PDB file of C-alpha atoms in Angstrom:
ATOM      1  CA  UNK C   1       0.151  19.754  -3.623  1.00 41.00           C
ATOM      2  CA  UNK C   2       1.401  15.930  -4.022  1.00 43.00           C
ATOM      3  CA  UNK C   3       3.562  14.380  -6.109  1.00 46.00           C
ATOM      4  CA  UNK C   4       2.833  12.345  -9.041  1.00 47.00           C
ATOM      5  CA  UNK C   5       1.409   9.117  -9.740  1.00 46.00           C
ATOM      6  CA  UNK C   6       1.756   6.243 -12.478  1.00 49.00           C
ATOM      7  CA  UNK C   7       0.438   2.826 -12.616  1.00 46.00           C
ATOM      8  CA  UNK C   8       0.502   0.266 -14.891  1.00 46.00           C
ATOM      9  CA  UNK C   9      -1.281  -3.501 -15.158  1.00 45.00           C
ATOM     10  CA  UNK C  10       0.872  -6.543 -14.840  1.00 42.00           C
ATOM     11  CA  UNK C  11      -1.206  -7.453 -17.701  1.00 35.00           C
ATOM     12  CA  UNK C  12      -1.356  -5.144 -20.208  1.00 35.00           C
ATOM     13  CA  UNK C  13       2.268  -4.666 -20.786  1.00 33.00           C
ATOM     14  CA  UNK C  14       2.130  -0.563 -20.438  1.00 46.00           C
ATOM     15  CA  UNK C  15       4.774   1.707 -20.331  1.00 56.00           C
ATOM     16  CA  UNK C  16       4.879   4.926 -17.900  1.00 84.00           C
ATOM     17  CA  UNK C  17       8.028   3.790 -15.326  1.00 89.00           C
ATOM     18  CA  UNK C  18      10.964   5.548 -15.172  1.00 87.00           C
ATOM     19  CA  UNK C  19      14.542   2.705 -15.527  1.00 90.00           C
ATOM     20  CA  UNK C  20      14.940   3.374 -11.476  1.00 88.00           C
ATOM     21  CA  UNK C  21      11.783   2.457 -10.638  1.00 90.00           C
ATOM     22  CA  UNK C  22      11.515  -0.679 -12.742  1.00 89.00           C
ATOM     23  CA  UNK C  23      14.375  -1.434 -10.832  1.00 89.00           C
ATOM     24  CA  UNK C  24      12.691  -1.172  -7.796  1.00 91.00           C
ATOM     25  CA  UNK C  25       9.672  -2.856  -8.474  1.00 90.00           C
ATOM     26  CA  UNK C  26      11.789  -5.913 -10.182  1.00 88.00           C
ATOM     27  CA  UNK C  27      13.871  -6.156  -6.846  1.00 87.00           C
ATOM     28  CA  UNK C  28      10.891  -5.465  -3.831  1.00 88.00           C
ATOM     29  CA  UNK C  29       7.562  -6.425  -5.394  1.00 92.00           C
ATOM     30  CA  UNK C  30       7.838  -9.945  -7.001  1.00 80.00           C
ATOM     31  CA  UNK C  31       4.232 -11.099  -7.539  1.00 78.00           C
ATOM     32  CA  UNK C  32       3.606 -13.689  -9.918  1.00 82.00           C
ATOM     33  CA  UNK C  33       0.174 -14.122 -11.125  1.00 88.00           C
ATOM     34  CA  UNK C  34      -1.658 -17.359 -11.414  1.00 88.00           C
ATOM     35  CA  UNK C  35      -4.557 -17.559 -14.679  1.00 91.00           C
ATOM     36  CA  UNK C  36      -7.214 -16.239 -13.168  1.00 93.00           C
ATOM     37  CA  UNK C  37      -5.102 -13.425 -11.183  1.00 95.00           C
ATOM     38  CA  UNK C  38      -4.449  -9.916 -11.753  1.00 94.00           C
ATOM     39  CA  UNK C  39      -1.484  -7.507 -10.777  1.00 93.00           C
ATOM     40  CA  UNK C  40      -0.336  -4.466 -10.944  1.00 93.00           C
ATOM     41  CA  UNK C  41       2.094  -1.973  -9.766  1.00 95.00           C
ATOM     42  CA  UNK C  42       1.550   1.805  -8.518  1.00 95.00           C
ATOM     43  CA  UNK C  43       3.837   4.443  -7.885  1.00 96.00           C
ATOM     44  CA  UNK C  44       3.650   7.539  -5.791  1.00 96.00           C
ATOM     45  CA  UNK C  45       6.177  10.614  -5.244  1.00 96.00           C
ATOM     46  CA  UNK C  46       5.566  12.188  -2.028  1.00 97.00           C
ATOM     47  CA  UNK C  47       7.302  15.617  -0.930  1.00 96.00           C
ATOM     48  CA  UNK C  48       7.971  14.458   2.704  1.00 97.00           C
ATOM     49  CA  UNK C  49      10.702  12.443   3.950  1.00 96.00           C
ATOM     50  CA  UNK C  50      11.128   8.722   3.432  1.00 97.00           C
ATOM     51  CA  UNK C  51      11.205   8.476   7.739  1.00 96.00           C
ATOM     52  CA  UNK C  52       7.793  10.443   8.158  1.00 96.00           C
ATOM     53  CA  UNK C  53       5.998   8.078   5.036  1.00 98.00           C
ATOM     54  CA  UNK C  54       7.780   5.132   6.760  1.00 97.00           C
ATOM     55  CA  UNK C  55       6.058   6.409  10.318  1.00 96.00           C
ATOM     56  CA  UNK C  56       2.273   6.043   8.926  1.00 97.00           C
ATOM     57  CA  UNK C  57       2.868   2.957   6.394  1.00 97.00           C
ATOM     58  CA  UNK C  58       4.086   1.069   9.029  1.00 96.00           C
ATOM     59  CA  UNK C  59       1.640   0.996  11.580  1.00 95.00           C
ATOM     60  CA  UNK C  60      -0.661  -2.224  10.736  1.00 96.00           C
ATOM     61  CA  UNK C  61      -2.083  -1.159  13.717  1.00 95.00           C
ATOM     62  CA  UNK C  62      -3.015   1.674  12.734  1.00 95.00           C
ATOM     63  CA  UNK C  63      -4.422   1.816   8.875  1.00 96.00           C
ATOM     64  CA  UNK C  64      -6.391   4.483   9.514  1.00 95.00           C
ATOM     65  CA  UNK C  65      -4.389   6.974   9.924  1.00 95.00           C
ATOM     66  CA  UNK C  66      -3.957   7.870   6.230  1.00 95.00           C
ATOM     67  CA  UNK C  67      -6.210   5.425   4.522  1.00 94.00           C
ATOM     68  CA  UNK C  68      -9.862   6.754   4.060  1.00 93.00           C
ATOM     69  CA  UNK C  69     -11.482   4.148   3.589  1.00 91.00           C
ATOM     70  CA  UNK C  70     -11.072   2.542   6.895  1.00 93.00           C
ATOM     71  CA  UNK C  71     -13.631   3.261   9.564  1.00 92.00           C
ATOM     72  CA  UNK C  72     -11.858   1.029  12.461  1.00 94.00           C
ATOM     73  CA  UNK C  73      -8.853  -1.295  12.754  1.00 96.00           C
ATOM     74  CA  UNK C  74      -8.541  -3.977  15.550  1.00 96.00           C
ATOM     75  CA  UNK C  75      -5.858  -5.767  16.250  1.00 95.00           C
ATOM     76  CA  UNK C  76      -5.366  -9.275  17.497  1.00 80.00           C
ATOM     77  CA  UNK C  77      -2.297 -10.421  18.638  1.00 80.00           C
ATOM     78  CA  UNK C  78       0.853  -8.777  18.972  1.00 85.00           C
ATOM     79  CA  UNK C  79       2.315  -6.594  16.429  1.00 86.00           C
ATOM     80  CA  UNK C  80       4.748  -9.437  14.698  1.00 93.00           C
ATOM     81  CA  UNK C  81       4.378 -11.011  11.423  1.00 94.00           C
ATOM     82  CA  UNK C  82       1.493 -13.483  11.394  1.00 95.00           C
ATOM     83  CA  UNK C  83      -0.603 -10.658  13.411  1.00 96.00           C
ATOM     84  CA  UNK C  84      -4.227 -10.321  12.472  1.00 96.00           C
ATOM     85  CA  UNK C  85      -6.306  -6.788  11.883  1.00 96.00           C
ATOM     86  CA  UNK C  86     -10.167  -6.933  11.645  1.00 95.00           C
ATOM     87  CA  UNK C  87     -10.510  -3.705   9.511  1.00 94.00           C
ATOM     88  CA  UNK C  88     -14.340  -2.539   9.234  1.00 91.00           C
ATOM     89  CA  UNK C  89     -14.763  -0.439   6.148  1.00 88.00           C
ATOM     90  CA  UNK C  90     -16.750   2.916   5.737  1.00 83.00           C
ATOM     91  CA  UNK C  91     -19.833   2.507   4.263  1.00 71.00           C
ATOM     92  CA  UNK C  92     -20.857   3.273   0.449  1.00 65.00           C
ATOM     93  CA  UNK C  93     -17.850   0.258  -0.445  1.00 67.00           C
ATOM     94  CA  UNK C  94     -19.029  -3.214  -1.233  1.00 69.00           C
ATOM     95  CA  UNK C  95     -17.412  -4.236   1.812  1.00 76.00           C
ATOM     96  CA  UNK C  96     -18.170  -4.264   5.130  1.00 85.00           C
ATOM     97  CA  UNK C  97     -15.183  -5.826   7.061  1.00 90.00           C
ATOM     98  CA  UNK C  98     -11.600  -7.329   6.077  1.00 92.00           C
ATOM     99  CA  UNK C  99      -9.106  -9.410   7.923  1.00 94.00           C
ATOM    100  CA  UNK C 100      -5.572  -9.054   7.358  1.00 95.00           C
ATOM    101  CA  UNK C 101      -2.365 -10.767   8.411  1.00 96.00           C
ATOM    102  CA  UNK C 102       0.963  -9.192   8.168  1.00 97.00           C
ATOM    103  CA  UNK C 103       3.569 -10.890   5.636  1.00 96.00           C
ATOM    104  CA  UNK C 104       6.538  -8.599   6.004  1.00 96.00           C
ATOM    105  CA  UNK C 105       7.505  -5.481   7.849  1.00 96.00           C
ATOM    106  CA  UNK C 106      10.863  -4.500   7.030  1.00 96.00           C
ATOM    107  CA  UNK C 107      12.219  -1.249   8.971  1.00 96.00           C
ATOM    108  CA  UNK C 108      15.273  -1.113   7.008  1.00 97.00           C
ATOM    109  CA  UNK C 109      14.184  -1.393   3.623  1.00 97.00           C
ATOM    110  CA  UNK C 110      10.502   0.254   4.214  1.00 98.00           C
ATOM    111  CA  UNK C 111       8.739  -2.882   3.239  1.00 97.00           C
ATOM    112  CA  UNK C 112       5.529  -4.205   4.274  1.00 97.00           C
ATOM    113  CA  UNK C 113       3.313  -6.745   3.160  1.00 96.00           C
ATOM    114  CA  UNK C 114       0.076  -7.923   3.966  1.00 97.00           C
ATOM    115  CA  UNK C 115      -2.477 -11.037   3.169  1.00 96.00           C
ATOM    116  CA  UNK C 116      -6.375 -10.676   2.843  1.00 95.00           C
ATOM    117  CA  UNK C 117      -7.502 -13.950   4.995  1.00 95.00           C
ATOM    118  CA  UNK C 118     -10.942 -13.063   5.557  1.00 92.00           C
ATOM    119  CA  UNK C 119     -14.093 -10.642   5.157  1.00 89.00           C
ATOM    120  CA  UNK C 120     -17.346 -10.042   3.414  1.00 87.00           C
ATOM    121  CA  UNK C 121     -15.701  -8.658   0.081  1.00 85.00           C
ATOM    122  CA  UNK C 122     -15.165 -10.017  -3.590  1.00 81.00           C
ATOM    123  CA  UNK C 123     -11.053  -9.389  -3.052  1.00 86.00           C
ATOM    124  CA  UNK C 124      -9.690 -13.261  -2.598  1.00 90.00           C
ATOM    125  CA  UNK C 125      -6.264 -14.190  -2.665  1.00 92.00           C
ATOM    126  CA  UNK C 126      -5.467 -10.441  -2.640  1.00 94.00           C
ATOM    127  CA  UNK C 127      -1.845  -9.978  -0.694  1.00 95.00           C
ATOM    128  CA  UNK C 128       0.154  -6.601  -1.596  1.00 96.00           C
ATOM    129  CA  UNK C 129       3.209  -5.001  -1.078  1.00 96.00           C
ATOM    130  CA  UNK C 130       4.379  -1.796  -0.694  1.00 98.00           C
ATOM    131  CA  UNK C 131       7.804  -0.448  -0.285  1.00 96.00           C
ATOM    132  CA  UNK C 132       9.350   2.974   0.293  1.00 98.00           C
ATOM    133  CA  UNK C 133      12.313   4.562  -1.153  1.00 96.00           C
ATOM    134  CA  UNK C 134      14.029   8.138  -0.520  1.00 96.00           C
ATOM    135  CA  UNK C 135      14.340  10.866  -3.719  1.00 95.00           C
ATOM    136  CA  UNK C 136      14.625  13.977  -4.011  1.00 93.00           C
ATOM    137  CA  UNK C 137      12.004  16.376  -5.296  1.00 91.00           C
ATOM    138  CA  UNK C 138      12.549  19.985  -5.978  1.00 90.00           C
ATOM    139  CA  UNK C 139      15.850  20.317  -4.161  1.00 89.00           C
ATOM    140  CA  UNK C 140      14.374  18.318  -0.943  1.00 91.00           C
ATOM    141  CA  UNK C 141      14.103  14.981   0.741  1.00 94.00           C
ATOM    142  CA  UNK C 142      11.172  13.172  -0.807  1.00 96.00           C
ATOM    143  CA  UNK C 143       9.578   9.484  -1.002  1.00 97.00           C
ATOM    144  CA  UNK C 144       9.006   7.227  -3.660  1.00 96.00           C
ATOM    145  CA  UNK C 145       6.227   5.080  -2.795  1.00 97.00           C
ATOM    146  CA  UNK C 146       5.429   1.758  -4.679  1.00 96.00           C
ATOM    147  CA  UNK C 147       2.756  -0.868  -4.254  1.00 96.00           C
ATOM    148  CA  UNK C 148       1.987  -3.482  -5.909  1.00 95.00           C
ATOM    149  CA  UNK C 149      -1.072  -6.525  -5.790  1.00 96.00           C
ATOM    150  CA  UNK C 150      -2.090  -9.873  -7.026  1.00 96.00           C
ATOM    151  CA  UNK C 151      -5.559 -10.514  -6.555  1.00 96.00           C
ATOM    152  CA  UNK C 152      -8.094 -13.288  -7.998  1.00 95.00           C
ATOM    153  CA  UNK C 153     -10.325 -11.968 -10.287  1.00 95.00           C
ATOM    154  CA  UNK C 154     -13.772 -12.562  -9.204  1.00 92.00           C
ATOM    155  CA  UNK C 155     -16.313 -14.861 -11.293  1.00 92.00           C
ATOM    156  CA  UNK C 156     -18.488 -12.132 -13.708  1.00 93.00           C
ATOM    157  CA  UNK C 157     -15.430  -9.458 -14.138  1.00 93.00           C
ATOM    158  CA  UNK C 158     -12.302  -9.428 -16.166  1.00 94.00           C
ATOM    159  CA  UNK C 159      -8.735  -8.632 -15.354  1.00 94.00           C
ATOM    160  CA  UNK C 160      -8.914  -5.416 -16.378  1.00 94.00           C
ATOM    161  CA  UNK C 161     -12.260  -4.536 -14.325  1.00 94.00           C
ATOM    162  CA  UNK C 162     -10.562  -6.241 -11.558  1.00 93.00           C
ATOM    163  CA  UNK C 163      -6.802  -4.195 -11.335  1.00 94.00           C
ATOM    164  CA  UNK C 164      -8.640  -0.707 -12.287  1.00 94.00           C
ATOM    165  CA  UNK C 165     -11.024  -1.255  -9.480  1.00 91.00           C
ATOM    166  CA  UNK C 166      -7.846  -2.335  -7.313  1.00 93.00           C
ATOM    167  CA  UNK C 167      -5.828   0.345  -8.551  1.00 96.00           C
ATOM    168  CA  UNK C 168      -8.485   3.227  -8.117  1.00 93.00           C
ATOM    169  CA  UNK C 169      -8.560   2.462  -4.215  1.00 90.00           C
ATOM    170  CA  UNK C 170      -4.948   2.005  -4.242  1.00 96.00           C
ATOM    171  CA  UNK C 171      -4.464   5.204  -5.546  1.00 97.00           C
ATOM    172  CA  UNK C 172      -7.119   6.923  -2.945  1.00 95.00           C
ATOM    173  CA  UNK C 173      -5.042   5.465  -0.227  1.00 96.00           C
ATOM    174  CA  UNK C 174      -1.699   6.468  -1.774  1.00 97.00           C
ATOM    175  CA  UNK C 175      -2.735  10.379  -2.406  1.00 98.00           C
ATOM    176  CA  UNK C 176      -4.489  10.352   1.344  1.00 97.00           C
ATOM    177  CA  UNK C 177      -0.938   8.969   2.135  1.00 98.00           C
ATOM    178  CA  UNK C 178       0.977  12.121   0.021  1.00 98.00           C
ATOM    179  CA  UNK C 179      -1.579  14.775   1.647  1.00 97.00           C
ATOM    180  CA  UNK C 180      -1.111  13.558   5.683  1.00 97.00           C
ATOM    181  CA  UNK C 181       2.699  13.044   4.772  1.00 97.00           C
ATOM    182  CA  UNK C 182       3.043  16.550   3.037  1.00 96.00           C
ATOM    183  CA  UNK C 183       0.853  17.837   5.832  1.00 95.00           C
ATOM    184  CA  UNK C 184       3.220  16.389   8.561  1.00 93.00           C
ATOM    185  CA  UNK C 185       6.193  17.453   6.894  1.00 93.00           C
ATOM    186  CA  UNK C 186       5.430  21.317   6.277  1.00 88.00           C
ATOM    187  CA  UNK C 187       4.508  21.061  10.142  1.00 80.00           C
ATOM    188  CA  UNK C 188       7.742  19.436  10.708  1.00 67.00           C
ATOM    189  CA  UNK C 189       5.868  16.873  13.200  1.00 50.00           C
ATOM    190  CA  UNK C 190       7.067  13.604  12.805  1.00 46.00           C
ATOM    191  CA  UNK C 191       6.706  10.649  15.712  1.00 48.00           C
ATOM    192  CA  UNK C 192       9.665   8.765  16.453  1.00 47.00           C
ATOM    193  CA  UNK C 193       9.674   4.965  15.043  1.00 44.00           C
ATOM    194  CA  UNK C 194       8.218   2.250  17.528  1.00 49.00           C
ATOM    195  CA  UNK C 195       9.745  -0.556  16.513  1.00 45.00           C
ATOM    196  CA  UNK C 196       7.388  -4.002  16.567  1.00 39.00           C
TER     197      UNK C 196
END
């Protein structure tokens, strides 16, 4: 079983963090939203360690290793920021294909960031962040895993249809992300970190 999860809109003004992670997400994940932009912040705890999380999140290369959504990733370029991934998309999504540069890949602080540049989607403007931070969770070494978006909302649809469509695939990626990391960490197989 995986941790928890709470989200709230940029825009709606919710409630649902704890102090600490407010914290967090004031600090690591400063996206300002123009008029017609949404945001929003997610949070998810994971029972595995914040080394093992770091060891899947950080792979641009790589996406598909816990995100299900992604069919195939190819990379152009070496793995540095600026670095381009053509990302084709399983079907039954109104998507077919996405590029992707990388912003920001942090391997102290467990930070990456990443711009949509291109693709045959409605998500424009859409750059994220998400950043990883150790807890403990019933007695053991756990990860507390936030991302957060700005993304133009799309002529036809409103903020709010915008971040909880957003935030719904977020949060598929995020528990696929809890269930390979809890997975790997009952199995106690973890790969060593390649640095880029």
């Amino acid at each position: 079983m995986n941790g928890s999860s709470t989200n709230v809109n940029g825009n709606r003004n919710g409630g649902g963090f704890s102090n600490a992670e407010w914290e967090l997400i004031r600090r690591y994940h400063r996206n300002e939203a123009a008029e017609n932009q949404c945001t929003s912040q997610l949070v998810k705890h994971i029972k595995a360690p914040v080394h093992l999380v770091w060891s899947l999140v950080r792979r641009f290369d790589q996406p598909q290793r816990y995100k299900p959504f992604v069919r195939r990733c190819v990379v152009k370029g070496n793995l540095e920021i600026g670095t381009l991934r053509e990302v084709d998309v399983k079907s039954g999504l109104p998507a077919t294909t996405s590029t992707e540069r990388l912003e920001l890949l942090d391997d102290d602080k467990h930070i990456l960031s990443m711009r949509i540049v291109g693709g045959d989607h409605r998500l424009k403007n859409y750059s994220s962040i998400i950043s990883l931070h150790p807890e403990i969770i019933d007695g053991r070494p756990g990860t507390s895993v936030i991302e957060s978006f700005v993304v133009d909302v799309p002529e036809g649809n409103t903020k709010d249809e915008t971040c909880y469509f957003v935030e719904a695939f977020i949060k598929c990626n995020l528990k696929s992300l809890a269930d390979v990391s809890e997975r790997l960490a009952v199995h106690d197989r973890t790969e060593p970190l390649e640095r880029i």
